[in-house]
Structures are given as structure tokens and as C-alpha cells.
XYZ file of C-alpha atoms in Angstrom:
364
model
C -12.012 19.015 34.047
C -13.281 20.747 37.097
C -16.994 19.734 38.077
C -19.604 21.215 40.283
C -22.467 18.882 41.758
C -24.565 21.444 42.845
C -24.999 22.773 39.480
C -24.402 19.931 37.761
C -21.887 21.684 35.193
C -18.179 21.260 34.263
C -15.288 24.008 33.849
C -12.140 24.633 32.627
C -9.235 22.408 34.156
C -7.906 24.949 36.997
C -11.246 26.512 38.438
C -11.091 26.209 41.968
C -14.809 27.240 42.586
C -17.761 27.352 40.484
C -18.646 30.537 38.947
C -22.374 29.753 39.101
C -23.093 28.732 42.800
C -19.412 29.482 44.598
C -19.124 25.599 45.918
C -15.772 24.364 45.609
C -15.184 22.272 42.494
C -13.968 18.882 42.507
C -10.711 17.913 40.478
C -9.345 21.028 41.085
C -7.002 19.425 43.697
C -5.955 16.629 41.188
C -2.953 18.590 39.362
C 0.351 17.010 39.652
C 1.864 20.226 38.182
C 1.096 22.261 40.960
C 4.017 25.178 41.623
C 3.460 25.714 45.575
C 3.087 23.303 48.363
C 4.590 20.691 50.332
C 4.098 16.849 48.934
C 5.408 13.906 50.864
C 5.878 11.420 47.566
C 5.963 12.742 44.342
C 7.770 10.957 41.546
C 7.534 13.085 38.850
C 7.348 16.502 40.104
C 8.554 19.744 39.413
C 8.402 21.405 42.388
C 10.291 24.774 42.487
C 9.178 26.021 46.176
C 8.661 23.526 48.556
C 9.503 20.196 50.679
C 9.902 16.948 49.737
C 10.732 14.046 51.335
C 11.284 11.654 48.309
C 11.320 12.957 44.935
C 13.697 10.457 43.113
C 13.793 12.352 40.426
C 12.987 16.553 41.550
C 14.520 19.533 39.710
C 13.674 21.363 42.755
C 15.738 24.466 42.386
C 15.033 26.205 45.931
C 13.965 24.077 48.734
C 14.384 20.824 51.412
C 14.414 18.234 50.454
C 15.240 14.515 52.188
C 15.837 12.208 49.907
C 16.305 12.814 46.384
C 19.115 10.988 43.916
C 19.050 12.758 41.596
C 17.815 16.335 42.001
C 19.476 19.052 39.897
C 19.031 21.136 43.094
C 21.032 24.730 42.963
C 20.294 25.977 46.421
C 18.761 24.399 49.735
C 19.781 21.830 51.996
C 19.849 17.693 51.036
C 20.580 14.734 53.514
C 21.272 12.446 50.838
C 21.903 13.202 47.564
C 23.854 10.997 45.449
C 24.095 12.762 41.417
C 23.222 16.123 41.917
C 24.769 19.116 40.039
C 24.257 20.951 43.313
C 26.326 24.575 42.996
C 25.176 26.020 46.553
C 24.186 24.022 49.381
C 24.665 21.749 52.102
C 24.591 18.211 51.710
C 25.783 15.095 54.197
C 26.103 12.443 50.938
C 27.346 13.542 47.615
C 29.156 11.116 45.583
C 29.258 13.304 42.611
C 29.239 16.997 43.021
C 31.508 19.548 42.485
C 34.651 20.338 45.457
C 33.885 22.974 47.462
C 30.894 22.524 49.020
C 30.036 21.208 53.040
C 29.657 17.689 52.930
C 30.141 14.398 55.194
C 30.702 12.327 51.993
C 31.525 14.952 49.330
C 33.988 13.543 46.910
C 33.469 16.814 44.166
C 31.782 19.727 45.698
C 32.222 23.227 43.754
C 31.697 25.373 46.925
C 31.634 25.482 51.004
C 33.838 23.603 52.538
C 34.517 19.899 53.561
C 33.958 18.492 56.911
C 34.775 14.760 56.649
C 35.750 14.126 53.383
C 39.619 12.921 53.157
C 41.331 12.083 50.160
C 43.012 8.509 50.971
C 46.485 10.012 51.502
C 49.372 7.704 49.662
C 51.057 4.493 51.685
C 53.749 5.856 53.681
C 56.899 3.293 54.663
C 56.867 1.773 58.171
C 57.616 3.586 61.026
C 60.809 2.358 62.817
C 60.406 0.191 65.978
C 62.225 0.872 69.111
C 62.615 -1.531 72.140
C 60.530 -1.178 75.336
C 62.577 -3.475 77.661
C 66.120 -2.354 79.204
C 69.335 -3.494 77.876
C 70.222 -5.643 80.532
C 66.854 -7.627 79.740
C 67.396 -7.461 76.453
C 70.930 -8.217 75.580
C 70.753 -11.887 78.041
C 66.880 -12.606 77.060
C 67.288 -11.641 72.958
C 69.832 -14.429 72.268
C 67.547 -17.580 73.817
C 64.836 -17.105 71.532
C 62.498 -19.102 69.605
C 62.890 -21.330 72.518
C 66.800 -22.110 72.249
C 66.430 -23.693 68.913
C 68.596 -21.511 66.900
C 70.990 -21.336 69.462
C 71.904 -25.108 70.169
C 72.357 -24.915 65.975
C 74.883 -22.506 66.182
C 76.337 -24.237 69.109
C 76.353 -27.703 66.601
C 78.652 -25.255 64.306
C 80.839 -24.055 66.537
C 81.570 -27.691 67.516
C 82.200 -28.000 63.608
C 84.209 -24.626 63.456
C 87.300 -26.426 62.662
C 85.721 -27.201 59.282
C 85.779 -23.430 58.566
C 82.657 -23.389 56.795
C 80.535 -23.697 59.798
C 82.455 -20.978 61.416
C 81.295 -18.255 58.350
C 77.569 -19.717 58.948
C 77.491 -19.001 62.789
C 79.776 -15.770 62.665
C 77.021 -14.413 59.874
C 74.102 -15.957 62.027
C 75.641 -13.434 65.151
C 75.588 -10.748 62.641
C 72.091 -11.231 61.673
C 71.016 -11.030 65.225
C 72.344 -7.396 65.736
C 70.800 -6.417 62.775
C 67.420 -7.553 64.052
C 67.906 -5.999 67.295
C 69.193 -3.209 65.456
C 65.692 -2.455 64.022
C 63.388 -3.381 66.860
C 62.687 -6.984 66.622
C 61.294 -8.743 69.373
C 62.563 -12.174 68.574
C 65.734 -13.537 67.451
C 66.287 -14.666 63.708
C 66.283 -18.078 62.231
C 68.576 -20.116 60.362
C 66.546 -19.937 56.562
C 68.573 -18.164 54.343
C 72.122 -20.394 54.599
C 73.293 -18.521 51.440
C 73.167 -15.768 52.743
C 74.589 -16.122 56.564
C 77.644 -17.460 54.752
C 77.869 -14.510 52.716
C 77.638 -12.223 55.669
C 80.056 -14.282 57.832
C 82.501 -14.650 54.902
C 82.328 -10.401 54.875
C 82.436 -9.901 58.625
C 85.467 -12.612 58.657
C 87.445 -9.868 55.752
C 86.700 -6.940 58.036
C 88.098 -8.573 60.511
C 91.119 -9.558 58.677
C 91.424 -6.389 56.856
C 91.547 -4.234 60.626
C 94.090 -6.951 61.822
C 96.231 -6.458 58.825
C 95.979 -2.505 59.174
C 96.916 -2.553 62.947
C 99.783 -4.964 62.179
C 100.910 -2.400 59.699
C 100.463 0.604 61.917
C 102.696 -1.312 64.368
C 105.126 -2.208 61.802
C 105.347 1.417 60.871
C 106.521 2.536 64.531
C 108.753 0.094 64.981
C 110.400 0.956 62.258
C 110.543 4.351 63.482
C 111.770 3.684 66.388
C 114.550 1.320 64.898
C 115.538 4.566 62.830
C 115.696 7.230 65.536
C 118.139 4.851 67.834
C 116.887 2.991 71.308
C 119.408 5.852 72.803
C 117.350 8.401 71.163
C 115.359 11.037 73.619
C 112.749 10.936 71.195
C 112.086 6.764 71.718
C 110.068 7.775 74.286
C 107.959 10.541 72.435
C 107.399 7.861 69.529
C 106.308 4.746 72.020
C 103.726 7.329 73.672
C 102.264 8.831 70.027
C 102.305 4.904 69.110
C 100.869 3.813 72.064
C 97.846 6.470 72.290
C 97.448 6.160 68.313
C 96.920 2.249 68.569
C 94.446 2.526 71.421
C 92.460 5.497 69.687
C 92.024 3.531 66.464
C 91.067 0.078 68.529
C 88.599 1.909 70.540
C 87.378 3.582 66.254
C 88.004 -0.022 65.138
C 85.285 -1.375 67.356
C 82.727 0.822 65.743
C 82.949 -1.069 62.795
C 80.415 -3.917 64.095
C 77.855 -2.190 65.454
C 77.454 0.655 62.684
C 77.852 -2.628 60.172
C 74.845 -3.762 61.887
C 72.810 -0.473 61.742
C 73.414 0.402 57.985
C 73.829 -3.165 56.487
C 76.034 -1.716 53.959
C 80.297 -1.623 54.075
C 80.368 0.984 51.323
C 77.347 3.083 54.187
C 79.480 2.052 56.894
C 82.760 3.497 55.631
C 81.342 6.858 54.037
C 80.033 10.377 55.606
C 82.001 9.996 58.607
C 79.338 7.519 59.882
C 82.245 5.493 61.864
C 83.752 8.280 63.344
C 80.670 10.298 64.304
C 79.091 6.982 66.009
C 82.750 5.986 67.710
C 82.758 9.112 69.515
C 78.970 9.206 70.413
C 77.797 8.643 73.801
C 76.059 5.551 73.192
C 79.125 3.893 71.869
C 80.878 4.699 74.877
C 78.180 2.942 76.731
C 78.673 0.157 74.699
C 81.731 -0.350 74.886
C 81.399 0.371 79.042
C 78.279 -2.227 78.983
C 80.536 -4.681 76.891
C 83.156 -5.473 79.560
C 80.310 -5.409 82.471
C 78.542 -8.367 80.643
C 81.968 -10.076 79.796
C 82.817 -9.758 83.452
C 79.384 -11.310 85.162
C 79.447 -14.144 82.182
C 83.005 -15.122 82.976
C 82.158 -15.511 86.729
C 79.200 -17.172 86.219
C 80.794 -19.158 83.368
C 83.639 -19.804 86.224
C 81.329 -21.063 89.017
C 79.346 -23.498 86.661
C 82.825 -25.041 85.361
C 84.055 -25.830 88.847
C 80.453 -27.001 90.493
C 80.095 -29.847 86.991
C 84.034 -30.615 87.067
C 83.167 -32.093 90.933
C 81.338 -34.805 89.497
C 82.021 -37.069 86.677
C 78.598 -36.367 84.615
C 79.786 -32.826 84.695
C 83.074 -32.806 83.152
C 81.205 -34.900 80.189
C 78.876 -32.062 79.744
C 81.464 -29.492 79.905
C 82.371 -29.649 76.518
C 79.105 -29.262 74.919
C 78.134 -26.486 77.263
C 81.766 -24.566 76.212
C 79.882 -24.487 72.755
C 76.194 -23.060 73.773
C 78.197 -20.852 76.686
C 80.353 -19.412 73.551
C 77.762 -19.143 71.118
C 75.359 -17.324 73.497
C 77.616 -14.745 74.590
C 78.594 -14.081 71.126
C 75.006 -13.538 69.956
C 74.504 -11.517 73.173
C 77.336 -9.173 72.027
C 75.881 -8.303 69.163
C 72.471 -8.232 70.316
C 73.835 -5.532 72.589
C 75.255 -3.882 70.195
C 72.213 -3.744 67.485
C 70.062 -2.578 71.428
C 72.866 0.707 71.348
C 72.139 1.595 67.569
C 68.351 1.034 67.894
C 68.293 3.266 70.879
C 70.901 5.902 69.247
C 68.245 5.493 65.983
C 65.704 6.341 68.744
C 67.401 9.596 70.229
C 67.592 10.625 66.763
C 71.639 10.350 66.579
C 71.810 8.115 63.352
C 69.214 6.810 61.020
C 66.808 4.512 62.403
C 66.609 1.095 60.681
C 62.896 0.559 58.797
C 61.428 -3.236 60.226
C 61.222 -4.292 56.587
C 65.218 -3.921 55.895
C 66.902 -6.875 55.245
C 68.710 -8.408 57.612
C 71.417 -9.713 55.607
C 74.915 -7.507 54.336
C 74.570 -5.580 50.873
């Protein structure tokens, strides 16, 4: 009820001022309910034109408003509003509202448009790795690491090679480190999966055997030929020069094999698509191949050198034998850490397929 002192009287709820006297009634400024103004913390209201700064629970259809969790807004602007059905707006927190509306944290706005909201896009596989350092780093620094460790243990079985068995663990161990140079590792593997680098060796050791037995039948076959035609023939000559380019064209293919092995990790890969052929007559097989005799030559003179200067004294010749091992083992592994360098950086000039860090190491 509205009450005047003055005259001592009380009016209907609502009068602002008293009817009798004019003075302004009090209670009049007590309603709760009240459709215009600003309040600054109002729980319950119903405000439909005005400001708020925390209404927890507001319908407040046309206005600012600060903080409110739960408004059922339809137009104005909102800072933080968490489960509003807001259709037209701008809010910088919405957790639940509709898609198309502008939002720093709008996960279902219904109109405007998005200015930090991302949907989490899906887990994408690992970019490929390429090598920073040059190949002459590389190649002679790749094979001594983990501090030599793995390399004194293939030394130990090529001392044992005559076994056989140890020679299928240490040729699959080389293997293994072209395939991790091949996709960008920066240190050479270890010897934990022995199953496995005897499988690999025992398949590198058939390739090898099966492009042996294939030249020796190539060889047979023009020999033949020329046992046919007659050694007083014209056309010996014409067959020993087809023979002769033919056999150096397919052991310059041949040589492919390895490195391609190493970049696809598959035979059935290696041999299909043309993927031989179109590396063998790449660039970066040429430079290989160029890069390949280069290292052969500085390691045999430096090889040379450290034979002579131990066989002076007699503590040298003992350790020539073990060092035969390490010196063999090392520029095996180098070889094919060379090799896995080329088809990393042909993988990185976009010439083949690059080879993902997670692939396994080991043949398939």
C-alpha cells in the first residue's frame, strides 16, 4: 500500500503521489515488477527494457545485459551467457545457443556469424620428417649412433658371419638403418626386434640372390647367342656391344632395388607402378650412385693409411682384425644410410612418396 504522512492516509498500491496534499507517497518505489528502468541486482525480474548487470535468471527480451545464465534474451547484446535461447544478438560466451550467431565461445548459434569458435578438426597422420644436415654429415655421422653401441654389435656378428645366421641379423640391421634415414630419423636404430632383422636380412639376402641368378642368366643367354651366330660371324661384334650395354643398363636398374626397398618397405611396392624404373632414372639416384663411389674412394684411403700406420707396430697388427669388422660394418651401414638420405630428400622434392615417422621399419 502506498502511504502519505502528511495526511496520514493510505492508497491504492501504485499511487505515486497523494491525491489529497500532492506529497510523494512512500512505497510507491517498492515494486519489484516495475517495466522501465535500469537495476543493478535483480533476481527475479522481468525486465523487458532496460540494463542489468546480474539477473541470473532475466527474460529480458530487448536490452544489455552483463551477466545473465540463463536469460531467454531474443535481441541485445550479452558478455556471458551460458543457456540462452538467444535468436538475434551478440554474445562472447554461449555454450548452448543456436549456430549462426557472433560469438567468442558459440558452440550452437542460429544467426551472425562466428569469430573464434572452431570445431576440433579430426587427427590428421604425421607429417613426414626431412633431414636438416648435408649428406656428407649425415651418411659418416648416422651410422655411429647411440654412442657406437649398436655398431660394435654388428661388428661382434660379422666376426660370427661364418655362422650364417649372424650374417642375416647384421645384413637386416643395415637395412633397418636406411629405412630410418629413409623417413627422417635423427638417430640410428637398435638391435630389439631380433625376429624381425632376421626376417629382413633373410629377404634382402633372396633379392640378392634372385638379381645374381637373373644376371647369370642374361649372360648365359648371350653367350649362347654368340656360340650360335659363329666367333667368325660380323654380327659377334653387334651381339657383345647389345650384351655389353644391356648388362650395364640393368646393373645400374639393379641397384635401385635397395634404396626404393628402403623407401616403400614393401617387395610387392617395390616391384609394381614402375616405382624401380622411375626412381633408377631419377636424378637423385644418379647422385647416389655418383656419391656412392666418392665415399667408397675416401674410406678405402683412409681405411689404407690406418692399416699400414697399426701394421708398423706389433699392438697394431693385433687390432687389425677387430677393426676389419667395425671398418666393414660401418661402411655398410653408411651405405645404406646414404641411400635412405637420397629417398628422404627425393620424398622431400616431392619425386616419390615420403615415408610417415610412424612406418615400420622392418620389411612387409
Amino acid at each position: 500500500m502506498s502511504y502519505c504522512h502528511d495526511c496520514d492516509e493510505e492508497f491504492e498500491p501504485g499511487t505515486i503521489l497523494c491525491p489529497e496534499c500532492g506529497a510523494k507517497l512512500s512505497g510507491s518505489d517498492d515494486d519489484t515488477g516495475t517495466a522501465s528502468g535500469w537495476s543493478t541486482d535483480d533476481s527475479g525480474s522481468d525486465d523487458t527494457v532496460g540494463w542489468s548487470s546480474t539477473d541470473p535468471e532475466s527474460t529480458d527480451t530487448s536490452g544489455w545485459s552483463t551477466d545473465n545464465p540463463t536469460t531467454d534474451e531474443t535481441s541485445g547484446w550479452s558478455t556471458d551467457d551460458s543457456a540462452r535461447d538467444d535468436t538475434s544478438g551478440w554474445s562472447s560466451t554461449d555454450s548452448t545457443r543456436d549456430d549462426s550467431e557472433w560469438g567468442s565461445g558459440d558452440a550452437a548459434g542460429t544467426s551472425g556469424a562466428t569469430t573464434a569458435h572452431r570445431e576440433p578438426g579430426r587427427t590428421t597422420a604425421s607429417e613426414p620428417r626431412y633431414h636438416d644436415r648435408d649428406i656428407f654429415e649425415f651418411s659418416f655421422a648416422f651410422p655411429l649412433g647411440k654412442g657406437g653401441k649398436p655398431l660394435l654389435i654388428d661388428s661382434v656378428l660379422l666376426l660370427l658371419s661364418f655362422l650364417l645366421v649372424p650374417l642375416l641379423f647384421s645384413y637386416g640391421y643395415s637395412y633397418r638403418v636406411g629405412r630410418a634415414a629413409a623417413r627422417g630419423d635423427g638417430d640410428i636404430p637398435s638391435f630389439d626386434d631380433w625376429g624381425g632383422l632376421g626376417t629382413d636380412g633373410l629377404i634382402l639376402v633372396g633379392v640378392y640372390l634372385g638379381v645374381a641368378l637373373a644376371f647369370s642368366v642374361l649372360v648365359a643367354a648371350f653367350i649362347g647367342a654368340i656360340a650360335v651366330v659363329g666367333e667368325s660371324s660380323a654380327l659377334v661384334l653387334v651381339l657383345l656391344a647389345i650384351g655389353t650395354l644391356l648388362v650395364f643398363a640393368c646393373v645400374y636398374v639393379a641397384g635401385a632395388i635397395v634404396p626404393v626397398l628402403i623407401g616403400t618397405g614393401s617387395l610387392t611396392e617395390t616391384f609394381s607402378n614402375g616405382r624401380l624404373l622411375e626412381f633408377a632414372l631419377s636424378r637423385h639416384y644418379l647422385k647416389g650412385v655418383v656419391l656412392l663411389f666418392v665415399f667408397w674412394f675416401v674410406l678405402s684411403i683412409a681405411a689404407s693409411i690406418v692399416a699400414v700406420v697399426l701394421a708398423i707396430t706389433v699392438l697394431g697388427i693385433v687390432l687389425l682384425i677387430p677393426l676389419y669388422f667395425v671398418f666393414t660394418a660401418y661402411t655398410a651401414n653408411l651405405a645404406f644410410a646414404m641411400w635412405g638420405y637420397i629417398y628422404n630428400e627425393a620424398a622431400a622434392a616431392g619425386d616419390v612418396e615420403p615415408v610417415a615417422p610412424d612406418a615400420s621399419l622392418g620389411l612387409r
